[in-house]
Coordinates of C-alpha atoms and ligand atoms in Angstrom, one line a residue:
M98 CA 92.5 97.9 117.5
I99 CA 93.5 100.5 115.0
R100 CA 91.7 103.4 115.4
I101 CA 91.6 107.5 114.8
E102 CA 91.6 109.0 118.4
N103 CA 91.5 112.6 120.0
K104 CA 94.6 113.1 121.9
G105 CA 95.1 116.5 123.5
N106 CA 94.2 119.2 120.7
K107 CA 95.1 116.7 117.8
K108 CA 93.9 113.2 116.1
V109 CA 96.3 110.8 116.2
L110 CA 96.4 107.0 114.8
T111 CA 96.7 104.6 117.8
V112 CA 97.4 100.9 117.7
D113 CA 96.5 99.2 120.9
G114 CA 95.8 102.5 122.7
K115 CA 99.0 103.8 121.9
P116 CA 99.6 106.5 119.0
F117 CA 101.7 105.6 116.2
F118 CA 103.4 107.8 113.2
L119 CA 103.5 106.4 109.8
L120 CA 107.0 106.9 109.1
A121 CA 106.6 106.0 105.5
G122 CA 107.3 105.9 101.9
E123 CA 105.0 105.2 99.0
V124 CA 106.0 103.2 96.1
H125 CA 106.0 103.6 92.3
N126 CA 102.7 102.8 91.4
S127 CA 103.9 99.0 89.7
D128 CA 106.4 98.0 92.1
S129 CA 103.8 96.3 94.6
S130 CA 102.5 93.9 91.5
S131 CA 105.5 92.1 91.9
P132 CA 106.6 90.9 95.4
A133 CA 109.9 89.8 93.9
Y134 CA 110.5 92.9 93.1
M135 CA 109.6 94.4 96.2
E136 CA 112.8 92.7 97.8
R137 CA 115.1 95.3 97.3
I138 CA 112.4 98.3 98.1
W139 CA 111.9 96.7 101.5
E140 CA 115.4 96.9 102.5
T141 CA 115.7 100.3 101.1
A142 CA 113.0 101.2 103.1
V143 CA 114.6 99.6 106.3
S144 CA 117.9 101.5 105.4
M145 CA 116.0 104.4 105.9
G146 CA 114.4 104.1 109.1
M147 CA 110.9 103.6 107.6
N148 CA 107.9 101.9 109.5
T149 CA 105.4 101.7 106.8
L150 CA 105.0 101.1 103.2
L151 CA 102.2 102.7 101.2
L152 CA 101.3 99.9 98.4
P153 CA 98.9 100.0 95.8
V154 CA 96.7 96.9 95.3
S155 CA 94.8 97.2 91.9
W156 CA 90.8 96.1 91.4
E157 CA 92.3 94.8 87.8
M158 CA 94.8 92.3 89.6
T159 CA 92.4 91.2 92.4
E160 CA 89.2 90.5 90.5
P161 CA 90.5 89.7 87.0
E162 CA 87.4 88.2 86.0
K163 CA 84.0 89.1 87.5
G164 CA 83.7 87.4 91.0
R165 CA 86.8 85.4 90.7
F166 CA 89.3 87.0 93.2
D167 CA 92.7 86.7 93.9
F168 CA 94.8 88.0 96.8
S169 CA 97.9 86.5 96.8
V170 CA 99.9 89.6 95.9
P171 CA 98.8 91.3 98.6
E172 CA 99.2 88.2 101.1
K173 CA 102.7 87.8 100.3
L174 CA 103.2 92.0 100.7
I175 CA 101.8 91.5 104.4
A176 CA 104.1 88.2 104.8
Q177 CA 107.1 90.5 103.6
A178 CA 106.2 93.2 105.8
R179 CA 105.9 91.2 108.8
E180 CA 109.8 89.5 108.1
R181 CA 111.0 93.1 108.6
N182 CA 108.7 94.2 111.5
M183 CA 107.0 96.8 109.5
H184 CA 103.4 97.9 108.5
I185 CA 101.4 98.5 105.5
V186 CA 98.7 101.2 104.1
F187 CA 97.4 99.4 101.0
L188 CA 96.2 102.1 98.0
W189 CA 92.7 100.8 96.5
F190 CA 93.6 101.5 92.9
G191 CA 90.0 101.1 92.0
S192 CA 87.7 103.4 89.4
W193 CA 90.1 106.0 90.1
K194 CA 94.1 106.3 89.5
N195 CA 95.0 110.1 89.2
A196 CA 91.6 111.1 88.1
E197 CA 91.6 108.0 85.5
C198 CA 90.7 104.3 85.4
M199 CA 93.8 102.8 84.6
Y200 CA 93.6 100.2 87.4
A201 CA 90.0 99.0 86.6
P202 CA 89.6 95.1 85.3
A203 CA 89.6 94.3 81.5
W204 CA 85.7 93.2 82.1
V205 CA 84.7 96.5 83.3
K206 CA 86.9 98.6 81.0
Q207 CA 85.5 96.8 78.1
D208 CA 81.9 97.3 78.9
L209 CA 80.7 100.5 78.3
R210 CA 77.3 100.1 78.6
R211 CA 76.9 98.8 82.0
F212 CA 80.0 101.0 83.1
P213 CA 79.8 103.9 81.5
R214 CA 82.6 106.8 81.1
A215 CA 82.4 110.2 82.0
Q216 CA 81.5 112.4 79.1
L217 CA 83.0 115.7 78.8
V218 CA 81.8 116.3 75.5
K219 CA 78.2 115.0 74.9
G220 CA 78.1 111.4 73.4
K221 CA 82.1 110.8 73.6
S222 CA 83.6 108.7 75.7
K223 CA 87.0 109.6 75.2
T224 CA 88.3 113.2 74.8
E225 CA 91.2 115.2 74.3
I226 CA 92.2 117.7 77.4
R227 CA 94.6 120.5 77.7
I228 CA 95.5 120.8 81.6
F229 CA 99.2 121.7 81.3
P230 CA 99.1 125.2 79.9
G231 CA 102.8 125.0 79.0
L232 CA 102.1 122.1 76.6
P233 CA 101.2 122.9 73.0
F234 CA 99.6 119.5 72.9
G235 CA 96.6 117.7 74.3
M236 CA 96.2 114.4 76.2
P237 CA 93.6 111.8 75.4
Y238 CA 91.9 111.7 78.4
T239 CA 88.9 108.8 79.8
T240 CA 87.9 107.9 83.3
L241 CA 84.5 106.2 84.6
S242 CA 81.6 108.1 84.9
Y243 CA 81.2 108.9 88.6
L244 CA 77.4 108.8 87.8
S245 CA 77.0 105.0 87.4
G246 CA 75.8 103.6 90.6
E247 CA 76.4 100.1 88.4
T248 CA 80.1 101.0 88.4
A249 CA 80.4 101.8 92.1
R250 CA 78.6 98.9 93.3
A251 CA 80.9 96.6 91.3
D252 CA 84.1 98.2 92.9
A253 CA 81.9 98.0 96.1
V254 CA 81.8 94.3 95.7
A255 CA 85.8 93.8 95.1
F256 CA 86.7 96.4 98.2
A257 CA 84.7 94.4 100.6
A258 CA 86.3 91.1 99.0
F259 CA 89.8 92.9 99.8
M260 CA 88.7 94.2 103.2
K261 CA 87.2 90.7 104.2
F262 CA 90.9 89.1 103.1
L263 CA 92.6 91.9 105.1
R264 CA 90.4 91.1 108.2
N265 CA 90.6 87.3 107.7
T266 CA 94.6 87.6 107.0
D267 CA 95.4 90.5 109.5
A268 CA 92.7 91.6 112.2
K269 CA 95.5 89.7 114.6
E270 CA 98.6 90.8 113.6
Q271 CA 97.7 94.3 112.4
T272 CA 100.3 94.8 110.0
V273 CA 98.0 96.9 107.6
L274 CA 97.0 100.0 109.3
A275 CA 95.1 101.8 107.2
V276 CA 93.5 101.7 103.4
Q277 CA 93.5 104.4 100.8
V278 CA 90.0 104.3 98.9
E279 CA 90.9 104.9 95.3
N280 CA 93.6 107.5 94.2
E281 CA 93.4 111.0 93.3
T282 CA 89.4 111.0 92.4
G283 CA 87.6 113.5 90.3
L284 CA 87.1 114.5 86.8
L285 CA 90.1 116.1 84.8
G286 CA 88.8 118.8 82.0
A287 CA 86.1 120.1 83.2
G288 CA 83.8 120.9 86.0
R289 CA 81.3 118.3 85.6
E290 CA 80.0 115.5 83.6
V291 CA 78.1 116.4 80.4
S292 CA 76.1 113.2 79.3
V293 CA 72.4 113.5 79.1
E294 CA 72.2 111.6 82.4
A295 CA 74.6 114.0 83.8
D296 CA 72.4 117.1 82.3
E297 CA 69.7 115.9 84.0
A298 CA 70.7 115.3 87.3
F299 CA 72.7 118.9 87.3
A300 CA 68.9 120.2 86.0
S301 CA 67.1 118.2 89.2
P302 CA 66.5 119.6 92.7
V303 CA 69.6 119.5 95.2
P304 CA 68.7 117.1 97.9
R305 CA 67.5 119.3 100.9
D306 CA 69.2 117.3 103.6
F307 CA 72.8 117.8 101.9
L308 CA 71.9 121.7 101.4
A309 CA 70.7 122.4 105.1
Y310 CA 74.2 120.6 105.9
L311 CA 76.1 123.0 104.1
K312 CA 74.1 126.0 105.4
A313 CA 74.8 124.7 108.8
H314 CA 78.5 124.1 108.3
T315 CA 79.8 127.6 106.7
G316 CA 82.3 128.8 109.3
T317 CA 85.2 127.0 107.6
M318 CA 84.0 127.2 104.1
A319 CA 86.2 128.4 101.2
E320 CA 85.1 131.9 100.5
D321 CA 83.4 131.4 97.0
I322 CA 81.8 128.3 98.1
R323 CA 80.7 129.9 101.5
A324 CA 79.1 132.9 99.3
A325 CA 77.4 130.5 97.3
V326 CA 75.6 128.3 100.3
E327 CA 74.9 131.5 102.2
N328 CA 73.3 133.1 99.2
A329 CA 71.7 130.0 97.9
P330 CA 68.1 129.4 98.2
D331 CA 66.1 126.9 100.1
S332 CA 65.6 124.8 96.9
G333 CA 66.3 124.6 93.1
S334 CA 68.4 122.7 90.8
W335 CA 72.1 122.8 91.1
P336 CA 72.8 126.2 89.1
E337 CA 69.9 127.6 90.7
V338 CA 71.4 127.0 94.0
F339 CA 75.1 127.4 93.6
G340 CA 75.4 129.3 91.1
S341 CA 78.8 129.6 89.5
A342 CA 79.9 127.4 92.4
A343 CA 77.3 124.7 91.1
E344 CA 79.7 122.6 88.8
E345 CA 81.9 121.9 91.4
V346 CA 79.7 121.3 94.1
F347 CA 77.7 118.7 91.9
S348 CA 81.1 117.2 90.9
A349 CA 82.2 116.5 94.8
Y350 CA 79.1 115.3 95.8
H351 CA 78.9 112.6 92.9
V352 CA 82.3 111.7 93.6
S353 CA 82.3 111.8 97.4
R354 CA 79.3 109.7 97.1
F355 CA 80.5 106.9 95.1
V356 CA 83.8 106.8 97.3
E357 CA 81.2 106.3 100.3
T358 CA 79.4 103.3 98.2
V359 CA 83.0 102.0 98.1
A360 CA 84.4 102.8 101.5
S361 CA 81.1 101.8 103.5
A362 CA 81.2 98.7 101.9
G363 CA 84.6 97.8 103.0
K364 CA 84.4 99.4 106.6
A365 CA 81.5 97.2 107.5
V366 CA 83.4 94.0 106.9
Y367 CA 86.3 95.6 108.4
D368 CA 86.6 98.6 110.3
L369 CA 90.2 100.1 109.8
P370 CA 90.9 103.9 109.0
L371 CA 90.2 104.9 105.5
A372 CA 91.8 107.8 103.7
V373 CA 91.4 109.4 100.5
N374 CA 94.3 111.5 98.7
C375 CA 93.9 114.1 96.9
W376 CA 95.7 115.9 93.5
L377 CA 95.7 119.3 94.8
D378 CA 93.7 122.4 93.1
K379 CA 97.0 124.9 92.8
G380 CA 94.8 127.6 92.9
G381 CA 93.6 126.7 89.0
A382 CA 90.4 126.3 87.8
P383 CA 87.8 123.3 88.2
G384 CA 88.9 120.7 85.6
T385 CA 92.7 121.8 85.6
Y386 CA 92.8 119.6 88.5
P387 CA 90.2 116.6 89.1
T388 CA 86.9 118.2 89.6
G389 CA 85.0 116.6 92.8
G390 CA 88.2 115.5 94.3
P391 CA 88.8 116.0 97.9
V392 CA 90.4 119.4 97.5
S393 CA 90.2 121.4 100.7
R394 CA 87.5 123.8 99.5
V395 CA 85.2 121.2 99.2
H396 CA 85.9 119.2 102.3
E397 CA 82.3 120.3 104.1
I398 CA 80.8 118.1 101.2
W399 CA 83.0 115.2 101.5
N400 CA 82.0 115.2 105.3
F401 CA 78.7 115.4 104.7
C402 CA 78.8 112.6 101.6
A403 CA 81.7 110.4 102.7
P404 CA 81.0 109.5 106.5
S405 CA 83.4 106.4 106.5
I406 CA 86.0 108.2 105.1
D407 CA 88.3 108.8 108.3
V408 CA 91.1 111.7 106.6
Y409 CA 91.8 113.5 103.7
C410 CA 95.3 113.6 102.8
P411 CA 97.0 116.0 100.6
D412 CA 99.5 114.9 97.6
I413 CA 102.3 117.5 98.1
Y414 CA 104.4 118.4 95.0
V415 CA 103.6 122.2 95.2
P416 CA 106.1 125.0 96.8
Q417 CA 103.2 125.8 99.2
F418 CA 104.2 123.4 101.7
K419 CA 103.1 125.1 104.8
Q420 CA 100.1 126.4 103.6
V421 CA 98.8 123.2 102.3
C422 CA 99.3 121.5 105.6
D423 CA 97.4 124.5 107.3
E424 CA 94.5 124.0 104.6
Y425 CA 94.3 120.1 105.6
T426 CA 94.2 120.5 109.3
R427 CA 92.3 123.6 109.9
R428 CA 88.9 121.9 110.3
G429 CA 90.6 119.0 112.6
N430 CA 91.7 116.6 109.9
P431 CA 94.8 114.8 111.0
L432 CA 97.7 115.6 108.7
F433 CA 98.5 112.9 106.5
I434 CA 100.7 113.0 103.6
P435 CA 100.8 109.9 101.5
E436 CA 102.8 111.3 98.7
T437 CA 105.5 114.3 98.8
A438 CA 108.0 115.1 96.6
T439 CA 111.8 114.0 96.7
H440 CA 113.8 117.3 96.3
S441 CA 116.2 118.8 99.1
Y442 CA 113.2 119.7 101.9
C443 CA 112.5 115.9 101.9
A444 CA 114.0 115.4 105.2
S445 CA 113.5 118.7 107.2
R446 CA 109.7 118.8 106.0
M447 CA 109.5 115.4 107.8
L448 CA 110.8 116.6 110.9
Y449 CA 108.6 119.7 110.5
T450 CA 105.1 118.0 110.1
V451 CA 106.2 115.6 113.2
G452 CA 107.5 118.2 115.6
H453 CA 104.7 120.8 114.3
Y454 CA 101.2 119.3 113.1
H455 CA 102.0 116.3 115.1
A456 CA 101.4 114.1 111.7
M457 CA 99.7 111.1 111.4
C458 CA 102.0 109.6 108.2
Y459 CA 104.8 111.3 106.1
S460 CA 105.7 109.6 102.9
P461 CA 107.9 110.5 100.4
F462 CA 106.6 109.1 96.6
G463 CA 109.2 106.8 95.2
F464 CA 111.0 107.4 98.0
D465 CA 113.4 104.7 96.7
D466 CA 114.8 107.8 93.9
I467 CA 115.4 109.8 97.2
G468 CA 119.3 110.8 95.9
K469 CA 118.6 110.7 92.5
P470 CA 118.9 113.8 90.4
F471 CA 115.4 115.5 90.7
S472 CA 114.2 115.9 87.3
A473 CA 113.4 118.7 85.1
E474 CA 110.0 117.0 84.3
Q475 CA 109.2 116.4 88.0
G476 CA 109.6 120.0 88.2
F477 CA 107.3 120.8 85.3
F478 CA 104.5 118.4 86.3
F479 CA 104.5 118.8 90.2
G480 CA 104.4 122.6 89.8
V481 CA 108.0 122.8 91.3
D482 CA 109.0 126.7 91.6
V483 CA 112.1 126.7 90.1
T484 CA 113.1 130.2 91.7
D485 CA 113.8 128.1 94.9
P486 CA 117.2 126.4 94.6
A487 CA 116.1 123.8 97.3
L488 CA 113.0 122.5 95.1
K489 CA 115.2 121.9 92.3
T490 CA 117.9 120.1 94.4
R491 CA 117.8 116.2 95.5
Q492 CA 117.7 115.2 98.8
D493 CA 120.5 113.7 99.8
L494 CA 120.2 110.1 100.7
S495 CA 122.4 109.7 103.9
E496 CA 120.8 112.8 105.4
Y497 CA 117.6 111.6 104.5
R498 CA 118.6 108.3 106.4
S499 CA 120.1 110.1 109.5
V500 CA 116.9 112.1 110.0
G501 CA 114.8 108.8 109.6
R502 CA 116.5 107.0 111.8
M503 CA 116.8 109.6 114.2
V504 CA 112.8 110.4 114.0
Q505 CA 112.0 106.5 114.3
S506 CA 114.4 105.8 117.6
M507 CA 112.5 108.9 119.1
L508 CA 109.0 107.6 118.2
P509 CA 107.4 106.6 121.3
L510 CA 108.6 109.6 123.0
L511 CA 107.3 111.8 120.5
A512 CA 104.2 109.8 119.8
D513 CA 103.5 110.5 123.6
A514 CA 104.0 114.1 123.5
Y515 CA 101.3 114.4 120.0
G516 CA 98.3 116.6 120.9
S517 CA 100.4 118.7 123.6
G518 CA 102.6 122.2 123.9
R519 CA 105.4 119.7 124.9
L520 CA 106.5 118.8 120.9
Q521 CA 107.2 121.6 118.6
A522 CA 109.4 122.4 115.2
L523 CA 110.6 125.1 113.2
S524 CA 111.9 125.0 109.8
A525 CA 114.1 127.3 107.6
E526 CA 111.1 126.8 104.8
T527 CA 108.8 127.7 107.0
D528 CA 109.7 130.0 109.7
S529 CA 113.2 131.6 108.8
V530 CA 112.6 134.5 111.0
I531 CA 109.9 136.6 112.1
P532 CA 109.7 139.5 110.3
A533 CA 110.9 143.5 112.3
P534 CA 107.3 144.9 113.7
N535 CA 106.5 147.8 112.4
Q536 CA 109.0 147.8 109.3
D537 CA 111.2 149.8 111.9
S538 CA 114.8 149.8 112.5
S539 CA 115.0 146.8 114.8
P540 CA 116.3 143.5 113.5
A541 CA 114.3 140.4 112.5
R542 CA 113.9 138.5 115.6
P543 CA 115.0 134.4 114.9
A544 CA 111.5 132.4 115.0
F545 CA 111.1 130.7 118.2
M546 CA 109.3 127.9 119.9
N547 CA 107.5 128.9 123.0
F548 CA 107.4 126.2 126.1
G549 CA 105.9 128.3 128.8
V550 CA 108.7 129.2 131.0
F551 CA 111.3 128.9 128.4
R552 CA 111.8 129.7 124.6
V553 CA 114.2 128.1 122.1
E554 CA 115.1 130.6 119.2
I555 CA 116.2 128.8 116.5
S556 CA 118.3 130.5 113.3
F557 CA 119.3 128.6 110.3
P558 CA 122.4 129.8 109.0
G559 CA 124.1 127.9 105.9
S560 CA 121.5 125.4 105.8
A561 CA 120.5 125.8 102.1
G562 CA 116.9 126.8 103.2
T563 CA 116.7 123.4 104.4
G564 CA 117.6 123.4 108.2
A565 CA 114.8 121.9 110.8
C566 CA 114.5 121.1 114.2
L567 CA 111.8 119.9 116.6
C568 CA 111.9 120.0 120.3
L569 CA 110.5 117.7 122.9
Q570 CA 110.0 119.1 126.4
V571 CA 110.4 116.3 129.1
G572 CA 110.7 118.0 132.4
D573 CA 110.0 121.7 133.4
C574 CA 113.7 122.6 132.2
E575 CA 114.8 119.7 130.4
C576 CA 114.3 119.1 126.8
Y577 CA 115.6 117.1 123.4
I578 CA 116.1 118.8 120.2
A579 CA 116.4 116.7 117.3
G580 CA 117.9 118.6 113.8
K581 CA 119.9 119.6 111.0
G582 CA 121.0 122.8 109.7
C583 CA 120.1 125.0 112.7
G584 CA 121.5 127.5 115.5
I585 CA 120.0 126.9 118.7
T586 CA 119.3 129.5 121.5
F587 CA 117.6 129.2 125.0
R588 CA 115.9 131.8 126.5
S589 CA 113.9 132.2 129.9
A590 CA 110.6 133.3 129.3
K591 CA 110.0 134.1 133.0
E592 CA 110.0 137.7 134.1
E593 CA 110.7 137.0 137.5
L594 CA 113.8 134.5 136.5
P595 CA 115.3 136.3 133.5
N596 CA 118.4 134.4 133.4
L597 CA 119.1 131.0 131.9
D598 CA 122.1 128.6 132.6
F599 CA 122.7 125.3 131.0
L600 CA 123.6 122.1 133.4
L601 CA 123.8 119.6 130.9
V602 CA 124.5 119.8 127.1
E603 CA 125.3 116.1 125.5
E604 CA 124.9 114.7 122.0
G605 CA 123.7 110.8 122.0
T606 CA 120.9 108.7 120.3
F607 CA 118.1 106.7 121.1
S608 CA 117.8 103.1 120.8
D609 CA 115.6 100.2 122.7
G610 CA 113.5 103.3 124.1
G611 CA 116.7 104.8 126.4
W612 CA 118.8 107.5 125.7
H613 CA 122.7 106.7 125.0
P614 CA 125.0 109.9 126.0
G615 CA 127.7 110.6 123.6
R616 CA 130.0 113.6 124.0
R617 CA 129.1 115.8 126.9
L618 CA 129.0 119.7 125.2
N619 CA 129.1 121.9 128.3
G620 CA 132.1 123.6 127.3
D621 CA 132.5 126.0 123.9
E622 CA 129.7 124.1 122.1
T623 CA 127.2 126.3 124.5
T624 CA 128.1 129.5 123.6
L625 CA 127.0 128.8 120.1
L626 CA 124.9 125.5 120.1
K627 CA 124.1 124.2 117.2
L628 CA 123.1 121.0 115.0
D629 CA 124.8 121.0 111.9
D630 CA 124.4 117.6 110.7
P631 CA 121.3 115.6 111.7
G632 CA 121.4 114.7 115.7
I633 CA 120.1 115.0 119.0
L634 CA 120.9 117.1 121.8
H635 CA 119.7 116.5 125.2
I636 CA 119.5 119.6 127.5
R637 CA 119.0 120.6 130.9
F638 CA 119.2 124.1 132.7
F639 CA 117.8 126.2 135.2
L640 CA 116.3 129.8 135.2
Y641 CA 117.4 132.4 138.2
Ligands
LIG557 C1 100.1 111.4 92.1 C2 99.6 109.8 91.9 O1 98.7 109.8 92.7 C3 100.6 108.7 92.0 O2 100.0 107.3 92.3 C4 101.6 109.2 91.2 O3 101.4 108.8 89.8 C5 102.4 110.4 91.5 N1 101.0 111.4 91.1 C6 103.6 110.6 90.6 O4 103.8 110.2 89.5

């Protein structure tokens, strides 16, 4: 059984009752359309210590003609994963892919009457939009209308057929651990659709049960949405009820209901965890990001409208990594990162998401690009802050491999500590130093992890901003530290036993579930404990 369950204070993915972390990579959009092409990609993933790949499967290839289904490609992909003892999360590229409809079948794309397009200008199915402020030219844009029940139903039939195929092929082996429904849903270029039907729906009364739900869930809402909901009259049209937030709330309501139609049809056939990924808002106005998609400000709306979705996933290409992770976890949503950039924070972010967020999935996009130059286009399109050199620099491939293999080797132990205070992490990007209190002359303190009776202070000297480490406590005064680019200081946190002496410091590796010690480092090394290159230390001490 594959489930999302509560463990301690976190929600975790479990396979037959055991927590599992998807140490994953997402392939480029087209790679998984060809199992032959995928051979090389699988091998790269194995060499990086990954246990899962995120693979698109498109509506157009699975239902090339209405009612004729072909699952031969996903079937081969599942066989390839099994040969390597790996897992898959399939990404259902149905009505939406990056807020467009490029993967809908030809018979859907060509039938504009039955499957209408979203109108950003009344009467027009395709419009030029300007979403990149720096670009002097616009982008031709079209996508399927989120108001079309007919489109949602056709997508749902195909998705249910796909889930039935998964159930029949994989319910026993459980190679496929989750499915992402659609890809980066929402409407670009505007706050809402403006067809005649859309105008009518916008002027019609807001459903009472929906409004009542929002009014009962304002505690975690984004400020402006909360203000709109708190001030909302008990009935009225969308603009009457939600004021300036009306367009986004309206779009989120309809996009999430469309997704629910698809997701629930699939879940009824095969009950796997279902996810949706998100093109982030980056603080912009609706339409500069796909309006209605699961940006964190509309999660309460998605909660109400799309109960079949288990997890909302941020695609993180922005510099504010921690801020996004915090936003996506503060309502109890588990951290599942299906896409992130391959610049030099890639490896340290993996350690941090496992150790700090007890994440469900960490998956760089186009992971086989790791080690290749991180291009200026990536910087531009993904909103990378070019003032931070670490965001401009590529991730070193051998370092990523080492960190990946290291995390994979520790997974059973790490997963066991998920949801508890025994597993913590710090990274240079997120926690370099804690500022001195009151701006006085006392020096800034290094960031630390607090384990009750002891604490571990971490500094990141010379790590070019990409140092990180996690600490796994396995006894009162015993732990493993896995990290890179960090200096480590242990201190007693017990007033009555203020001194701490090491009993054991050794480097080593995990394999086959056991610890294999290398050098014992009880000498000079304990004076300045550090991990320059990726590595694991086993540490035991006592307090007196
Ligand atoms: C986000 C999308 O979800 C992916 O499919 C891909 O297009 C990446 N952006 C980057 O190219």
